mmCIF file of C-alpha atoms in Angstrom:
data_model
loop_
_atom_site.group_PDB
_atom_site.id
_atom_site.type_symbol
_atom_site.label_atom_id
_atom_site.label_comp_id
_atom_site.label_asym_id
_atom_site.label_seq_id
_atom_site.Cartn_x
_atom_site.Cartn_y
_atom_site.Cartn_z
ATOM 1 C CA UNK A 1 -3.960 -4.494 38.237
ATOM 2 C CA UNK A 2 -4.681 -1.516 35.525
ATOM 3 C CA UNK A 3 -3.906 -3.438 32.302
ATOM 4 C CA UNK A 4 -5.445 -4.366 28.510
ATOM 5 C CA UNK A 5 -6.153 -7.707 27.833
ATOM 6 C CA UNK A 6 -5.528 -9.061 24.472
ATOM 7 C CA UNK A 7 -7.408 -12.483 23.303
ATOM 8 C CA UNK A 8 -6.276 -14.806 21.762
ATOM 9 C CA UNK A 9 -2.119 -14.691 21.806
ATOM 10 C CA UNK A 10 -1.709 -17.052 19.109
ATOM 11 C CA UNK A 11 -4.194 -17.795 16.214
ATOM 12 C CA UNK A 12 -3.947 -19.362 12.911
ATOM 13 C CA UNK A 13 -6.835 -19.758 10.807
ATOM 14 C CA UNK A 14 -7.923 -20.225 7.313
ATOM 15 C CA UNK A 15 -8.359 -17.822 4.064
ATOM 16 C CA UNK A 16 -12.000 -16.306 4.606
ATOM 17 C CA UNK A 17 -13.524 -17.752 8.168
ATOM 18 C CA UNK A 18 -14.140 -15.324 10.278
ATOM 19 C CA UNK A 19 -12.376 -14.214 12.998
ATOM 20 C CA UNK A 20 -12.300 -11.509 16.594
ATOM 21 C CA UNK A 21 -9.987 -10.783 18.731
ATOM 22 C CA UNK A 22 -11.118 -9.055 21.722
ATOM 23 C CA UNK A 23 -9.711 -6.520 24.113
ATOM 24 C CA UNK A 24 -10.400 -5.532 27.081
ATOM 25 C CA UNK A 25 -8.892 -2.156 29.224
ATOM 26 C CA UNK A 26 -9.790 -2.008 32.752
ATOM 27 C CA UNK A 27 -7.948 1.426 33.625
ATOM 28 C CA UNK A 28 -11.737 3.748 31.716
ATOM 29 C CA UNK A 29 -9.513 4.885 28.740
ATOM 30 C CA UNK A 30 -11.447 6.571 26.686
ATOM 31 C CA UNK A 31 -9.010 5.981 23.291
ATOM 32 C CA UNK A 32 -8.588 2.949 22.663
ATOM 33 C CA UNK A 33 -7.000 1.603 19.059
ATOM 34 C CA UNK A 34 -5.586 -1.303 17.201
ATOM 35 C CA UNK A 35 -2.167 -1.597 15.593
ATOM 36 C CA UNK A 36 -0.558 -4.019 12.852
ATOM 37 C CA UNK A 37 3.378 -4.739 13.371
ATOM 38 C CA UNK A 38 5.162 -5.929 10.045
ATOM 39 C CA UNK A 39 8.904 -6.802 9.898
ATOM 40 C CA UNK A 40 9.758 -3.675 8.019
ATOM 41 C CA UNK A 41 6.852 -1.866 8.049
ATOM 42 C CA UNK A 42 6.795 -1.080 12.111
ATOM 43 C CA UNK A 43 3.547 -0.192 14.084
ATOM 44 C CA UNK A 44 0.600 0.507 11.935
ATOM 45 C CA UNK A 45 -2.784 2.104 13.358
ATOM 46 C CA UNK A 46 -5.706 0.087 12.170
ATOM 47 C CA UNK A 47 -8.611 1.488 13.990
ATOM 48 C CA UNK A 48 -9.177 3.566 16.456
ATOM 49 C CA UNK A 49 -11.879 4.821 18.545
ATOM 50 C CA UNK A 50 -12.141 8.177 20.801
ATOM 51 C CA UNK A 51 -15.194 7.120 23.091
ATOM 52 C CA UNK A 52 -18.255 4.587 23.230
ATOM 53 C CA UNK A 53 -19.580 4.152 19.528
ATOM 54 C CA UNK A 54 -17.039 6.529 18.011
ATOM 55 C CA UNK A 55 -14.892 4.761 15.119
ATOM 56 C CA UNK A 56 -12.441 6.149 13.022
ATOM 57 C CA UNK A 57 -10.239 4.115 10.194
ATOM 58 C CA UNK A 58 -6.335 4.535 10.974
ATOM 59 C CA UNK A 59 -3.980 4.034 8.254
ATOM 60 C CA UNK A 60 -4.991 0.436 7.047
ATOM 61 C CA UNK A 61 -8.413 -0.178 8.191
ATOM 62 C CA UNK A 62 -9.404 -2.514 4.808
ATOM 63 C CA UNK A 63 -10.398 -5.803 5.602
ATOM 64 C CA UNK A 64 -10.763 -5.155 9.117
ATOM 65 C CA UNK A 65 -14.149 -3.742 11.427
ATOM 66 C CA UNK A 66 -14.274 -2.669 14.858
ATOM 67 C CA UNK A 67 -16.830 -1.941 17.486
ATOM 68 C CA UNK A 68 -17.103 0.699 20.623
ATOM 69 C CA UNK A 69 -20.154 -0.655 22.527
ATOM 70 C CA UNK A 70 -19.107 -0.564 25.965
ATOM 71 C CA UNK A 71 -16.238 1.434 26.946
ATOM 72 C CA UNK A 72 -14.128 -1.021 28.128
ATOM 73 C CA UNK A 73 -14.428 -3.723 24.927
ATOM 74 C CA UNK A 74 -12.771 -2.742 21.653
ATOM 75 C CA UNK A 75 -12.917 -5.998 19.381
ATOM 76 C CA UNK A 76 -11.296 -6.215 16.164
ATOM 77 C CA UNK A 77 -12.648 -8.529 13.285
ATOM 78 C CA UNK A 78 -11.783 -9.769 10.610
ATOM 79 C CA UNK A 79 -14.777 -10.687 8.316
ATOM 80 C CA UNK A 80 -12.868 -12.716 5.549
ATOM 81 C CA UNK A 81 -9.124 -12.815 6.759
ATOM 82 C CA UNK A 82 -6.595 -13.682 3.814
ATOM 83 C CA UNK A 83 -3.127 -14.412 4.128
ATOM 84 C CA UNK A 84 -1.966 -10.752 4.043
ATOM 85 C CA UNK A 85 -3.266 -10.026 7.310
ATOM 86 C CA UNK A 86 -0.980 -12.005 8.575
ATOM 87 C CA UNK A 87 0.648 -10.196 11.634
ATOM 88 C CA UNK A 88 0.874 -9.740 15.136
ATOM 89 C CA UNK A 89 -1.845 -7.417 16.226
ATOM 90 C CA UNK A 90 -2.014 -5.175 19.571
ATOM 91 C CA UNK A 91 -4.863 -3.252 20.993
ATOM 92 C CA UNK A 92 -3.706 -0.127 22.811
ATOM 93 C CA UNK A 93 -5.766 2.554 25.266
ATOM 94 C CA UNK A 94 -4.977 5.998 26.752
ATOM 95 C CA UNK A 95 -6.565 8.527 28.888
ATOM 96 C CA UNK A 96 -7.803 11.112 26.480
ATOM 97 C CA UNK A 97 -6.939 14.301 28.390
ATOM 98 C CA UNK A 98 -6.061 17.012 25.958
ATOM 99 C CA UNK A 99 -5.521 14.317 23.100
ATOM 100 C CA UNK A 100 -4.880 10.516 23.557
ATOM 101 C CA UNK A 101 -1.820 10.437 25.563
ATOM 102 C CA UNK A 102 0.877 7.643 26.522
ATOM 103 C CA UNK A 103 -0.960 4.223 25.397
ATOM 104 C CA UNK A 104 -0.404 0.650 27.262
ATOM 105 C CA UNK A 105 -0.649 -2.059 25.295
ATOM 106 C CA UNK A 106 -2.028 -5.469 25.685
ATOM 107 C CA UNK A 107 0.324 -8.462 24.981
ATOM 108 C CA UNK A 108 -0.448 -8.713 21.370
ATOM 109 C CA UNK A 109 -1.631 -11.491 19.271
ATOM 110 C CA UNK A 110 0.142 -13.397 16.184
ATOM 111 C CA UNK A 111 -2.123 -13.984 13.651
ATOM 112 C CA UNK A 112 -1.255 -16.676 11.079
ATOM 113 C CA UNK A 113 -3.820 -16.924 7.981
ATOM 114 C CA UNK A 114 -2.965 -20.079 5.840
ATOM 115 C CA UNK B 1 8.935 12.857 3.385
ATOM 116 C CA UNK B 2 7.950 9.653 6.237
ATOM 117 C CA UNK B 3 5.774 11.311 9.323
ATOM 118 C CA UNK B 4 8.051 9.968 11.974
ATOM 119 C CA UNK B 5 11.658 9.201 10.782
ATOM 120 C CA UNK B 6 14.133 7.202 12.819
ATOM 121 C CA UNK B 7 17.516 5.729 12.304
ATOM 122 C CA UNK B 8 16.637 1.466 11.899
ATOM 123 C CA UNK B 9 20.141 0.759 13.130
ATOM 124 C CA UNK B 10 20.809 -1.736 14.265
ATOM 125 C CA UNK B 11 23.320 0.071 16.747
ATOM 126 C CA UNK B 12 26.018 -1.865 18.524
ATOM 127 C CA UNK B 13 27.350 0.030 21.438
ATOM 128 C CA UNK B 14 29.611 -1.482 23.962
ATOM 129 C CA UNK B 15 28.246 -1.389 28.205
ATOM 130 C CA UNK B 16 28.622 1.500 29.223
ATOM 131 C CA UNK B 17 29.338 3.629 26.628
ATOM 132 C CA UNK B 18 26.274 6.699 26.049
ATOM 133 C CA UNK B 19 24.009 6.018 23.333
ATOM 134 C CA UNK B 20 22.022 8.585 21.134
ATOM 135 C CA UNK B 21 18.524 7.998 18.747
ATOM 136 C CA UNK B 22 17.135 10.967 17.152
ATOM 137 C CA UNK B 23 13.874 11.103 15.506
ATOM 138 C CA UNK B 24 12.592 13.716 12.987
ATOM 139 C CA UNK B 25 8.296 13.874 12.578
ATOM 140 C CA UNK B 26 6.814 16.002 9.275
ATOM 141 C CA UNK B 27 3.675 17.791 10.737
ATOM 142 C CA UNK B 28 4.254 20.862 12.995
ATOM 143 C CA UNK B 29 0.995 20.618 14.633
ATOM 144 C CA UNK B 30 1.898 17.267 16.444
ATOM 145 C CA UNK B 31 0.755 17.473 20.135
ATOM 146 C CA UNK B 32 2.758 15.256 22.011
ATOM 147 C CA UNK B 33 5.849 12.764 21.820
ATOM 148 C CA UNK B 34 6.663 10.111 23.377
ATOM 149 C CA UNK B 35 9.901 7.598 23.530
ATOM 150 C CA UNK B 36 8.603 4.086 23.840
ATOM 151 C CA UNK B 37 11.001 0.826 24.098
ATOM 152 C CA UNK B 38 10.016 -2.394 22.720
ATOM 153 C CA UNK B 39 11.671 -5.749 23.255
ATOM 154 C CA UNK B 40 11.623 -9.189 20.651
ATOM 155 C CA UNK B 41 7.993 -9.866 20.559
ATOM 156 C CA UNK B 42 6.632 -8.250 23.134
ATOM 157 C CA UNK B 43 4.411 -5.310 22.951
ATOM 158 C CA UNK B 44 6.072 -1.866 23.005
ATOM 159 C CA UNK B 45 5.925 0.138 26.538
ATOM 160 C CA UNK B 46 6.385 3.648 27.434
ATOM 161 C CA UNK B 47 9.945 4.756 28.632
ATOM 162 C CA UNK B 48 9.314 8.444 28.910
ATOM 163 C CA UNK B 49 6.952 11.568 27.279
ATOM 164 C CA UNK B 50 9.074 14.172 25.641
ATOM 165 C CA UNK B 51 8.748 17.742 26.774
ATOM 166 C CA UNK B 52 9.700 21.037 25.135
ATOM 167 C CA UNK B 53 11.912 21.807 27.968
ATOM 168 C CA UNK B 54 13.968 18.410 28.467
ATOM 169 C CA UNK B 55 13.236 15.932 30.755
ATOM 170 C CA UNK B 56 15.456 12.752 32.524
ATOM 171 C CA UNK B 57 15.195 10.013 33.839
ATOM 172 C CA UNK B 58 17.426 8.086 35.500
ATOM 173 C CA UNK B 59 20.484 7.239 32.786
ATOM 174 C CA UNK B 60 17.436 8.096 30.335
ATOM 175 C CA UNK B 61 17.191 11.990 28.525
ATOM 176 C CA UNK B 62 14.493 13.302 26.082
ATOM 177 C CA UNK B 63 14.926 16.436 24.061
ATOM 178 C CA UNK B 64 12.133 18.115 21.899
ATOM 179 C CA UNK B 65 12.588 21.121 19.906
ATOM 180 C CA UNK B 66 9.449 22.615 17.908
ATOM 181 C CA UNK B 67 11.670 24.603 15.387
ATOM 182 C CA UNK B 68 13.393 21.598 13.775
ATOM 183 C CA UNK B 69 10.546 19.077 14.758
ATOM 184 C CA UNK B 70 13.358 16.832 15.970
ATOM 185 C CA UNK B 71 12.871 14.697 19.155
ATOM 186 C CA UNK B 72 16.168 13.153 20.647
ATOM 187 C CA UNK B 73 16.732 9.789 23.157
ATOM 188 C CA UNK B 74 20.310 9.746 24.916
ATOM 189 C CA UNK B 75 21.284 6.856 27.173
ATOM 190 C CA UNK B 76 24.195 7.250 29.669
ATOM 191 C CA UNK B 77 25.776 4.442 30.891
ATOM 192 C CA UNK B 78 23.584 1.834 28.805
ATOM 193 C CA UNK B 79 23.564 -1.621 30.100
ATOM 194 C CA UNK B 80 23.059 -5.287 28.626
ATOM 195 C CA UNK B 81 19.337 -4.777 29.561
ATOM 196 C CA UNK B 82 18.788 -1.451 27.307
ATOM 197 C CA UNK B 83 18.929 -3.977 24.853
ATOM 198 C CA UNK B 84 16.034 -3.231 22.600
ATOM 199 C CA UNK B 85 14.232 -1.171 19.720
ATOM 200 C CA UNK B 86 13.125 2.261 20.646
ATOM 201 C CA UNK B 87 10.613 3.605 19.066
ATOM 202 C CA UNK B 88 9.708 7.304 18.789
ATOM 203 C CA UNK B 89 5.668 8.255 18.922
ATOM 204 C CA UNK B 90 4.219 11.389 17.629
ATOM 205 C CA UNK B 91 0.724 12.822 18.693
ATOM 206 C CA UNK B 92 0.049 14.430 15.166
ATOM 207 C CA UNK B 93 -2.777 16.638 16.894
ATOM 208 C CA UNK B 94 -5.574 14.992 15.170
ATOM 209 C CA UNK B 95 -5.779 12.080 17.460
ATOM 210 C CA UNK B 96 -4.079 10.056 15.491
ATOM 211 C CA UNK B 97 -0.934 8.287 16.977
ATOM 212 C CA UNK B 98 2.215 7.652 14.837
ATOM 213 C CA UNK B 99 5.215 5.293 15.155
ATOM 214 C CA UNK B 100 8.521 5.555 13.674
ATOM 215 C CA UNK B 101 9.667 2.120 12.742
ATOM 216 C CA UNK B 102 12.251 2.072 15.131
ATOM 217 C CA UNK B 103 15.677 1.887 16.333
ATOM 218 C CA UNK B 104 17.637 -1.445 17.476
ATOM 219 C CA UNK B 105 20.105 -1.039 20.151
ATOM 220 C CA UNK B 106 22.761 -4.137 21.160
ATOM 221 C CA UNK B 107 24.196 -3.461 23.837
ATOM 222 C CA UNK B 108 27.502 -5.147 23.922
ATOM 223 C CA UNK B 109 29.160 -7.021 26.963
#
């Protein structure tokens, strides 16, 4: 089944230890990219990447790093989470034919930083 | 001026009746557009791409036009199960990928 695999769902953690959540695409996206949803604030791109060890920041990439080593794998981490990055996070990845395209998401996770 | 712009709602609309979202996005060079539909949290999932020319689906139709850079969602015959937010995407041609924040629909019995 073509899908992205988001782990974990649910984490809480404390102020500064630190923390990745992986993802996983089996459908050989080449875009893949991580999002921030807020009440409020709606879907925010984080990171993003257009192919194997090509990065780019999105629209709030501080506090947050991501790797592209394989294509499949897009982790996001969080070196010193604080209690703003509270959110629930999804990982998203498109075919990038003429531009990325329609994205499928992964489940999501809800992060909780105390 | 917001890069994608949506009504939040929320927008109670009785079964049956036709529903409308509209959706207005700031840079002219944007690629693509998309329509995607979201339920309580869940992650969001595609309904339909948005083409110059119009396209339907089903009860679902998408409108697109260049000139106003306005993008358009109507629903015919919406059921309890369109219940949702709706949430229009923009391509802004740069590979970057924007949301609007959204539209809530109730659909009401």
């Amino acid at each position: 089944e073509a899908q992205v695999t988001q782990n974990p769902r649910y984490l809480i953690t404390v102020t500064g230890k630190k923390l990745t959540v992986t993802c996983s695409q089996n459908m050989n996206h080449e875009y893949m990219s991580w999002y921030r949803q807020d009440p409020g604030l709606g879907l925010r791109q984080i990171y993003y990447s257009m192919n194997v060890e090509v990065t780019d920041k999105g629209d709030v990439p501080e506090g947050y790093k991501v790797s592209r080593k394989e294509k499949r794998n897009f982790p996001l981490i969080l070196e010193s989470p604080s209690p703003n990055q509270t959110s629930l996070y999804f990982c998203a990845s498109s075919p990038k034919t003429g531009g990325p395209g329609p994205l499928h998401f992964g489940n999501g996770t809800r992060l909780t930083v105390t | 001026r917001k890069e994608v712009e949506q009504d939040p709602g929320p927008f109670n609309v009785p079964e049956g009746a036709t529903v409308a979202f509209n959706c207005t996005y700031s840079n002219s060079a944007s690629q693509s557009f998309f329509w995607y539909r979201q339920d309580c949290r869940k992650e969001p999932k595609l309904l339909m791409s948005v083409y110059s020319s119009g396209n339907e689906d089903g009860r679902f139709t998408a409108q697109l036009n260049r000139a106003s850079q306005y993008i358009s969602l109507l629903i015919r015959d919406s059921k309890l199960s369109d219940s949702a937010t709706y949430l229009c995407v923009v391509n802004r041609g740069d590979d970057k990928i924007i949301f609007g924040k959204g539209t809530r629909l109730h659909i009401l019995p």
